[in-house]
Coordinates of C-alpha atoms and ligand atoms in Angstrom, one line a residue:
M1 CA -61.9 -168.7 24.4
Q2 CA -58.8 -170.4 25.8
I3 CA -57.2 -169.1 29.0
L4 CA -54.2 -167.7 27.0
D5 CA -56.6 -165.9 24.7
I6 CA -58.4 -164.4 27.7
I7 CA -55.1 -163.1 29.1
L8 CA -54.1 -161.7 25.8
K9 CA -57.5 -160.1 25.3
I10 CA -57.2 -158.4 28.7
N11 CA -53.8 -157.1 27.8
S12 CA -55.2 -155.7 24.6
M13 CA -58.1 -153.8 26.0
N14 CA -58.1 -151.0 23.5
L15 CA -59.2 -153.4 20.7
T16 CA -62.7 -154.8 19.9
N17 CA -63.1 -158.6 20.1
D18 CA -63.2 -158.8 16.3
D19 CA -60.1 -156.7 15.9
Y20 CA -58.2 -158.7 18.4
F21 CA -58.9 -162.0 16.7
E22 CA -58.2 -160.6 13.3
L23 CA -54.9 -159.2 14.4
K24 CA -53.8 -162.4 16.2
K25 CA -54.5 -164.4 13.0
V26 CA -52.5 -161.9 10.9
V27 CA -49.5 -161.9 13.3
S28 CA -49.3 -165.7 13.0
Q29 CA -48.4 -165.3 9.3
F30 CA -45.2 -163.4 10.1
D31 CA -41.8 -164.9 11.1
I32 CA -42.1 -164.0 14.8
S33 CA -41.3 -166.6 17.5
G34 CA -42.8 -166.6 20.9
E35 CA -46.3 -166.1 22.4
I36 CA -48.1 -162.8 21.9
F37 CA -48.4 -160.9 25.2
S38 CA -50.5 -158.0 23.9
I39 CA -51.6 -156.1 20.9
E40 CA -52.3 -152.3 21.2
K41 CA -53.1 -149.5 18.9
F42 CA -50.1 -147.3 18.3
G43 CA -49.1 -144.0 16.6
S44 CA -50.9 -141.2 15.0
G45 CA -50.6 -141.6 11.3
H46 CA -53.3 -140.3 9.0
I47 CA -53.2 -143.2 6.5
N48 CA -52.2 -146.6 7.8
D49 CA -53.3 -148.4 11.0
T50 CA -50.5 -149.3 13.4
F51 CA -50.4 -151.7 16.3
R52 CA -47.7 -152.6 18.8
V53 CA -47.3 -156.4 19.3
S54 CA -45.5 -157.5 22.5
I55 CA -44.2 -161.0 22.9
K56 CA -43.9 -162.8 26.3
N57 CA -40.5 -162.7 27.8
A58 CA -38.9 -161.3 24.7
N59 CA -36.7 -158.2 24.4
S60 CA -38.2 -156.9 21.2
S61 CA -41.7 -155.9 20.2
Y62 CA -43.1 -155.5 16.7
L63 CA -44.9 -152.9 14.8
L64 CA -47.8 -154.4 12.8
Q65 CA -49.3 -152.1 10.2
R66 CA -52.4 -152.4 8.0
I67 CA -51.4 -150.7 4.8
N68 CA -54.1 -148.5 3.3
H69 CA -54.2 -150.0 -0.2
H70 CA -56.7 -147.5 -1.5
I71 CA -53.9 -144.9 -1.1
F72 CA -51.0 -147.2 -1.9
P73 CA -52.4 -149.5 -4.6
N74 CA -48.9 -150.8 -5.5
I75 CA -48.1 -152.7 -2.3
E76 CA -45.5 -154.8 -4.1
G77 CA -43.7 -151.7 -5.3
L78 CA -44.1 -150.0 -1.9
M79 CA -42.5 -152.9 0.0
H80 CA -39.8 -153.3 -2.7
N81 CA -38.8 -149.7 -2.1
I82 CA -38.7 -150.1 1.7
K83 CA -36.6 -153.2 1.4
L84 CA -34.2 -151.6 -1.0
V85 CA -33.9 -148.4 1.1
T86 CA -33.4 -150.1 4.5
E87 CA -30.9 -152.6 3.1
H88 CA -28.9 -149.7 1.5
L89 CA -29.0 -147.7 4.7
K90 CA -27.8 -150.6 6.7
L91 CA -24.9 -151.1 4.3
V92 CA -23.9 -147.5 4.4
M93 CA -24.1 -147.3 8.2
R94 CA -22.2 -150.5 8.9
G95 CA -19.1 -149.7 10.8
T96 CA -20.3 -146.2 11.8
V97 CA -22.9 -147.3 14.4
S98 CA -22.8 -150.2 16.9
D99 CA -26.1 -151.8 15.8
V100 CA -27.5 -150.8 12.3
N101 CA -30.9 -152.3 13.3
K102 CA -31.4 -149.6 15.9
H103 CA -30.9 -146.9 13.2
T104 CA -33.0 -148.2 10.4
L105 CA -36.3 -150.1 10.1
T106 CA -36.2 -153.8 9.7
I107 CA -38.9 -155.7 7.9
I108 CA -40.1 -159.0 9.3
P109 CA -41.2 -161.1 6.4
C110 CA -44.0 -163.7 6.4
F111 CA -43.2 -167.4 6.8
D112 CA -43.6 -167.8 3.1
G113 CA -40.8 -165.1 2.5
K114 CA -43.2 -162.4 1.3
L115 CA -42.7 -158.9 2.7
Y116 CA -46.4 -158.4 3.3
H117 CA -49.5 -160.5 4.0
Q118 CA -52.9 -160.2 2.3
D119 CA -55.7 -161.5 4.5
S120 CA -58.8 -163.3 3.3
T121 CA -60.7 -160.0 3.3
G122 CA -58.2 -158.4 1.0
K123 CA -56.4 -156.2 3.5
Y124 CA -52.6 -155.8 3.4
W125 CA -50.3 -156.1 6.4
R126 CA -46.6 -155.8 7.2
V127 CA -44.4 -156.0 10.3
F128 CA -41.3 -154.1 11.4
I129 CA -39.2 -154.5 14.5
L130 CA -40.3 -151.9 17.0
L131 CA -37.5 -149.6 18.1
E132 CA -37.3 -149.3 21.9
D133 CA -36.2 -146.4 24.1
V134 CA -36.9 -143.8 21.5
K135 CA -38.9 -140.6 21.4
S136 CA -40.9 -138.8 18.8
Y137 CA -42.5 -135.4 19.0
D138 CA -45.6 -134.0 17.4
I139 CA -44.6 -130.5 18.5
V140 CA -40.9 -129.6 18.8
E141 CA -39.8 -127.8 21.9
T142 CA -36.0 -127.5 22.1
Y143 CA -33.1 -126.4 19.9
Q144 CA -31.5 -129.8 20.3
Q145 CA -34.6 -131.7 19.0
A146 CA -34.8 -129.5 15.9
Y147 CA -31.1 -129.6 15.3
S148 CA -31.2 -133.5 15.4
G149 CA -34.2 -133.5 13.0
G150 CA -32.1 -131.5 10.5
R151 CA -29.2 -133.8 10.8
A152 CA -31.5 -136.8 10.5
F153 CA -32.9 -135.8 7.1
G154 CA -29.7 -134.4 5.9
Q155 CA -28.0 -137.7 6.6
F156 CA -30.8 -139.6 5.1
Q157 CA -30.6 -137.8 1.8
K158 CA -26.8 -138.2 1.8
Q159 CA -26.9 -141.9 2.6
L160 CA -29.4 -142.5 -0.2
S161 CA -27.4 -140.5 -2.7
T162 CA -25.4 -143.6 -3.5
L163 CA -28.5 -145.7 -4.3
D164 CA -29.6 -145.8 -7.9
A165 CA -32.8 -143.8 -8.1
R166 CA -34.1 -145.8 -11.1
K167 CA -34.6 -148.8 -8.8
I168 CA -37.2 -146.9 -6.8
V169 CA -40.8 -147.4 -7.9
E170 CA -42.8 -144.2 -8.0
V171 CA -45.6 -145.5 -5.8
L172 CA -47.5 -142.2 -5.6
P173 CA -46.9 -140.3 -8.8
N174 CA -46.8 -136.5 -8.6
F175 CA -46.8 -136.7 -4.8
H176 CA -45.4 -133.1 -4.3
N177 CA -46.3 -131.7 -7.7
I178 CA -48.3 -128.5 -6.8
D179 CA -49.9 -128.4 -10.3
F180 CA -51.3 -131.9 -9.7
R181 CA -52.6 -130.9 -6.2
L182 CA -54.2 -127.7 -7.5
N183 CA -55.8 -129.7 -10.3
N184 CA -57.3 -132.2 -7.8
L185 CA -58.7 -129.2 -5.9
K186 CA -60.2 -127.9 -9.0
K187 CA -61.8 -131.3 -9.8
A188 CA -63.2 -131.5 -6.2
I189 CA -64.7 -127.9 -6.5
K190 CA -66.3 -128.9 -9.8
K191 CA -68.0 -131.9 -8.3
N192 CA -68.7 -130.3 -4.9
K193 CA -69.6 -133.9 -3.7
A194 CA -70.2 -133.0 0.0
N195 CA -71.8 -129.7 -0.7
R196 CA -69.3 -127.8 1.4
L197 CA -68.1 -125.2 -1.1
D198 CA -70.0 -122.2 0.4
E199 CA -68.1 -122.3 3.7
V200 CA -64.6 -122.4 2.1
Q201 CA -64.8 -119.4 -0.3
D202 CA -62.4 -117.3 1.7
I203 CA -59.7 -120.1 1.8
L204 CA -60.2 -120.7 -1.9
A205 CA -59.5 -117.0 -2.7
Y206 CA -56.3 -117.1 -0.6
I207 CA -55.1 -120.3 -2.3
H208 CA -55.8 -118.8 -5.7
S209 CA -53.9 -115.6 -4.9
R210 CA -50.7 -117.6 -4.1
E211 CA -50.9 -120.1 -6.9
D212 CA -48.2 -118.5 -9.1
R213 CA -45.6 -118.0 -6.4
M214 CA -46.1 -121.5 -5.1
R215 CA -45.1 -122.9 -8.5
T216 CA -41.5 -121.7 -8.0
V217 CA -39.9 -125.0 -7.1
L218 CA -41.8 -126.8 -9.9
R219 CA -40.7 -124.1 -12.3
M220 CA -37.1 -124.4 -11.2
A221 CA -37.3 -128.2 -11.6
E222 CA -39.0 -128.1 -15.0
S223 CA -36.3 -125.8 -16.3
G224 CA -33.6 -128.3 -15.2
E225 CA -32.2 -126.3 -12.4
L226 CA -32.8 -128.8 -9.7
P227 CA -31.4 -132.4 -9.6
L228 CA -33.8 -135.2 -8.8
R229 CA -32.6 -137.1 -5.7
I230 CA -34.1 -139.8 -3.5
T231 CA -36.0 -138.0 -0.9
H232 CA -38.2 -139.0 2.0
N233 CA -41.3 -137.0 1.1
D234 CA -43.0 -137.2 4.5
T235 CA -40.5 -135.4 6.7
K236 CA -42.9 -134.4 9.5
F237 CA -41.0 -134.2 12.7
N238 CA -42.7 -137.2 14.3
N239 CA -41.1 -139.3 11.5
V240 CA -37.7 -138.9 13.2
L241 CA -37.0 -141.0 16.3
L242 CA -34.6 -139.5 18.8
D243 CA -32.7 -141.3 21.6
E244 CA -32.9 -140.4 25.3
N245 CA -30.5 -137.4 24.8
D246 CA -32.5 -136.2 21.8
N247 CA -29.9 -137.3 19.3
V248 CA -30.9 -138.9 16.0
Q249 CA -31.8 -142.5 16.2
C250 CA -33.7 -143.4 13.1
V251 CA -35.8 -142.0 10.3
I252 CA -39.1 -143.9 10.0
D253 CA -42.2 -144.0 7.7
L254 CA -40.5 -144.9 4.4
D255 CA -43.7 -145.3 2.4
T256 CA -43.1 -142.2 0.3
V257 CA -39.4 -142.5 -0.3
M258 CA -39.2 -141.6 -4.0
A259 CA -37.3 -139.4 -6.4
G260 CA -37.9 -135.8 -5.4
Y261 CA -36.4 -132.4 -4.8
V262 CA -34.7 -131.5 -1.5
A263 CA -36.8 -128.3 -1.1
Y264 CA -39.8 -130.6 -0.5
D265 CA -38.2 -132.5 2.4
F266 CA -36.8 -129.3 3.9
G267 CA -40.2 -127.5 3.6
D268 CA -42.2 -130.4 5.1
A269 CA -39.9 -130.7 8.1
I270 CA -40.0 -126.9 8.7
R271 CA -43.8 -127.0 8.4
T272 CA -44.0 -129.2 11.6
I273 CA -41.0 -127.8 13.4
I274 CA -41.5 -124.0 13.2
N275 CA -45.2 -124.3 14.1
S276 CA -45.7 -123.7 17.8
A277 CA -49.1 -125.5 17.6
A278 CA -50.3 -128.8 16.3
E279 CA -51.1 -129.4 12.6
D280 CA -54.8 -129.4 13.5
E281 CA -54.9 -126.5 16.0
K282 CA -58.3 -125.0 16.2
D283 CA -57.2 -121.8 17.9
L284 CA -55.4 -120.0 15.1
S285 CA -53.8 -117.4 17.5
K286 CA -51.7 -120.3 18.7
V287 CA -50.3 -121.0 15.2
I288 CA -47.2 -118.8 15.4
L289 CA -43.6 -119.3 14.5
N290 CA -40.9 -120.6 16.7
I291 CA -38.1 -119.0 14.8
P292 CA -35.1 -120.3 16.8
L293 CA -36.2 -123.8 15.9
F294 CA -36.0 -122.9 12.2
Q295 CA -32.4 -121.9 12.8
A296 CA -31.7 -125.1 14.7
Y297 CA -33.1 -127.4 12.0
T298 CA -31.4 -125.4 9.2
E299 CA -28.0 -125.7 11.0
G300 CA -28.4 -129.4 11.5
Y301 CA -29.6 -130.0 8.0
L302 CA -26.8 -128.0 6.3
E303 CA -24.2 -129.6 8.5
E304 CA -24.9 -132.8 6.6
A305 CA -26.2 -131.6 3.3
V306 CA -24.0 -128.6 2.4
E307 CA -21.5 -130.9 0.8
F308 CA -23.9 -132.2 -1.8
L309 CA -26.4 -129.3 -2.3
T310 CA -26.1 -127.2 -5.5
D311 CA -26.5 -123.4 -5.3
K312 CA -29.8 -123.7 -7.0
E313 CA -31.0 -126.3 -4.5
I314 CA -30.0 -123.9 -1.7
E315 CA -32.0 -121.2 -3.3
S316 CA -35.0 -123.5 -3.6
L317 CA -35.1 -124.4 0.1
F318 CA -37.0 -121.3 1.2
F319 CA -39.6 -121.7 -1.5
G320 CA -40.1 -125.3 -0.1
V321 CA -40.8 -123.8 3.3
L322 CA -43.7 -121.7 1.9
L323 CA -44.9 -124.4 -0.5
L324 CA -45.3 -127.4 1.8
P325 CA -47.8 -126.0 4.3
Y326 CA -49.6 -124.4 1.3
M327 CA -49.7 -127.8 -0.5
Q328 CA -50.9 -129.5 2.7
A329 CA -53.7 -127.0 3.0
V330 CA -54.7 -127.7 -0.6
R331 CA -54.7 -131.4 0.1
F332 CA -56.7 -131.1 3.4
L333 CA -59.2 -128.8 1.7
T334 CA -59.6 -131.0 -1.4
D335 CA -60.4 -133.9 1.0
Y336 CA -62.8 -131.8 2.9
I337 CA -64.7 -130.8 -0.2
D338 CA -64.6 -134.4 -1.4
G339 CA -66.3 -135.5 1.9
D340 CA -63.2 -136.8 3.8
L341 CA -62.2 -139.8 1.6
Y342 CA -58.4 -139.7 2.0
Y343 CA -57.2 -138.6 5.5
K344 CA -58.5 -140.2 8.7
I345 CA -60.6 -137.7 10.6
H346 CA -61.6 -137.6 14.3
Y347 CA -64.5 -135.3 13.9
L348 CA -66.7 -133.8 11.2
E349 CA -64.8 -130.6 10.4
H350 CA -61.3 -132.0 11.1
N351 CA -60.0 -131.5 7.5
L352 CA -61.3 -127.9 7.5
V353 CA -59.6 -127.2 10.8
R354 CA -56.4 -128.7 9.5
T355 CA -56.7 -126.5 6.3
R356 CA -57.2 -123.3 8.3
A357 CA -54.2 -124.1 10.5
Q358 CA -52.0 -124.7 7.5
I359 CA -53.1 -121.5 5.8
K360 CA -52.4 -119.5 9.0
L361 CA -48.9 -121.0 9.0
V362 CA -48.3 -119.9 5.4
Q363 CA -49.4 -116.4 6.3
E364 CA -47.0 -116.3 9.3
L365 CA -44.2 -117.6 7.1
E366 CA -44.9 -114.9 4.6
M367 CA -44.8 -112.2 7.2
N368 CA -41.4 -113.4 8.5
E369 CA -39.9 -114.0 5.2
A370 CA -37.0 -111.6 5.4
L371 CA -35.9 -112.8 8.8
L372 CA -36.1 -116.5 7.8
L373 CA -34.1 -115.8 4.6
D374 CA -31.5 -114.0 6.7
I375 CA -31.1 -117.0 9.0
L376 CA -30.7 -119.4 6.1
K377 CA -28.0 -117.2 4.6
N378 CA -26.1 -116.9 7.9
S379 CA -26.3 -120.6 8.6
L380 CA -25.0 -121.3 5.2
S381 CA -22.0 -118.9 5.5
I382 CA -21.0 -120.7 8.7
K383 CA -21.3 -124.2 7.3
K384 CA -19.6 -123.5 3.9
Ligands
GN1_1 C1 -50.0 -138.3 5.7 O1 -49.7 -141.0 7.2 P1 -49.0 -139.9 7.6 O2 -49.6 -139.3 8.7 O3 -47.5 -140.2 7.8 C2 -49.6 -138.0 4.3 C3 -48.5 -137.0 4.2 C4 -49.0 -135.7 4.9 C5 -49.4 -136.0 6.3 C6 -50.0 -134.8 7.0 C7 -49.2 -140.9 1.9 O4 -48.9 -138.8 6.4 O5 -48.2 -136.7 2.8 O6 -48.0 -134.7 4.9 O7 -50.4 -137.1 6.3 N1 -49.2 -139.2 3.6 C8 -49.7 -139.7 2.5 O8 -49.9 -135.0 8.4 O9 -50.5 -139.0 1.8
MG2 MG1 -46.5 -141.2 6.1

């Protein structure tokens, strides 16, 4: 090992030797100038692996990601979408913010011009500029944070409304289609690969009892009541970066930007904002609603979105709020029954714990339905 490598290795203590050498080689493929100072594990995503790459004496750092190509088989289409979306966002924002690159992701291509690199073992990699001085929250605490989240995704949908949806590749077909998700659950049950069916009977009964109601958004869509728009499709709150004053800075994680219905984005954001506990909280008594944050997000969202939403879309929003934690429970449970093939887990029963926490959230939402609908109605009358 050369001296420089030893220093870099010390700076990158949370990696194994093999990881460190692999990552260093990967970084050398990308159009980054300067000497690497450190490489560290970064973020909490369930699908891709993310690293922060710092450069000596440089102002900007980079985000290196290994893309999970078992989940995203169409890497070319995926990166095409992200390029299209980020370039469009920059164009729309120009003149409204001082530096567009602080408000959207920026892809760093490889030296050969490609948007990703495939290494000799077949793994896929990409690099973005890392945004500095920003915050993200797994659990939302204040009105201002939730309000900014609402504005962020409202703006995002509005800004993308001028991009031709036909140019976006559907990288994960049927992503938020509840029939597709329930069907996958049924297939998993039939195979019972990991022999875990006995312990989940109570959850299966609950899921089954709500199937019909949870098809509401899909039914509305299928009968032509809802317009297809370009949506984010992974609007968990930690995919919004806020600045030091908790104002919107940037929407991140653009892997699932595809055609979709606004109720899906609204519901997935509320799923993470209204929950006083983490997505994988073991103590279900902690999974309770923080209702003022629902109001805050709704107000922020409608402030941006009311000008383009149709009446039917507005009607669909609340069904999205019930649907997204339900669908997430179906997906976590399917993976648990399959033997944990999709989501990263940190312990054996992680997917089961996640499932139970999401089911508890649906139950809390159902119990507070009248109140939440009232808040939606009131926020709407103020914004209209
Ligand atoms: C996954 O990778 P991450 O953590 O951003 C998943 C989302 C789920 C989320 C649950 C491609 O997102 O759909 O809502 O976990 N992404 C994919 O936390 O399946
Ligand atoms: Mg994601």
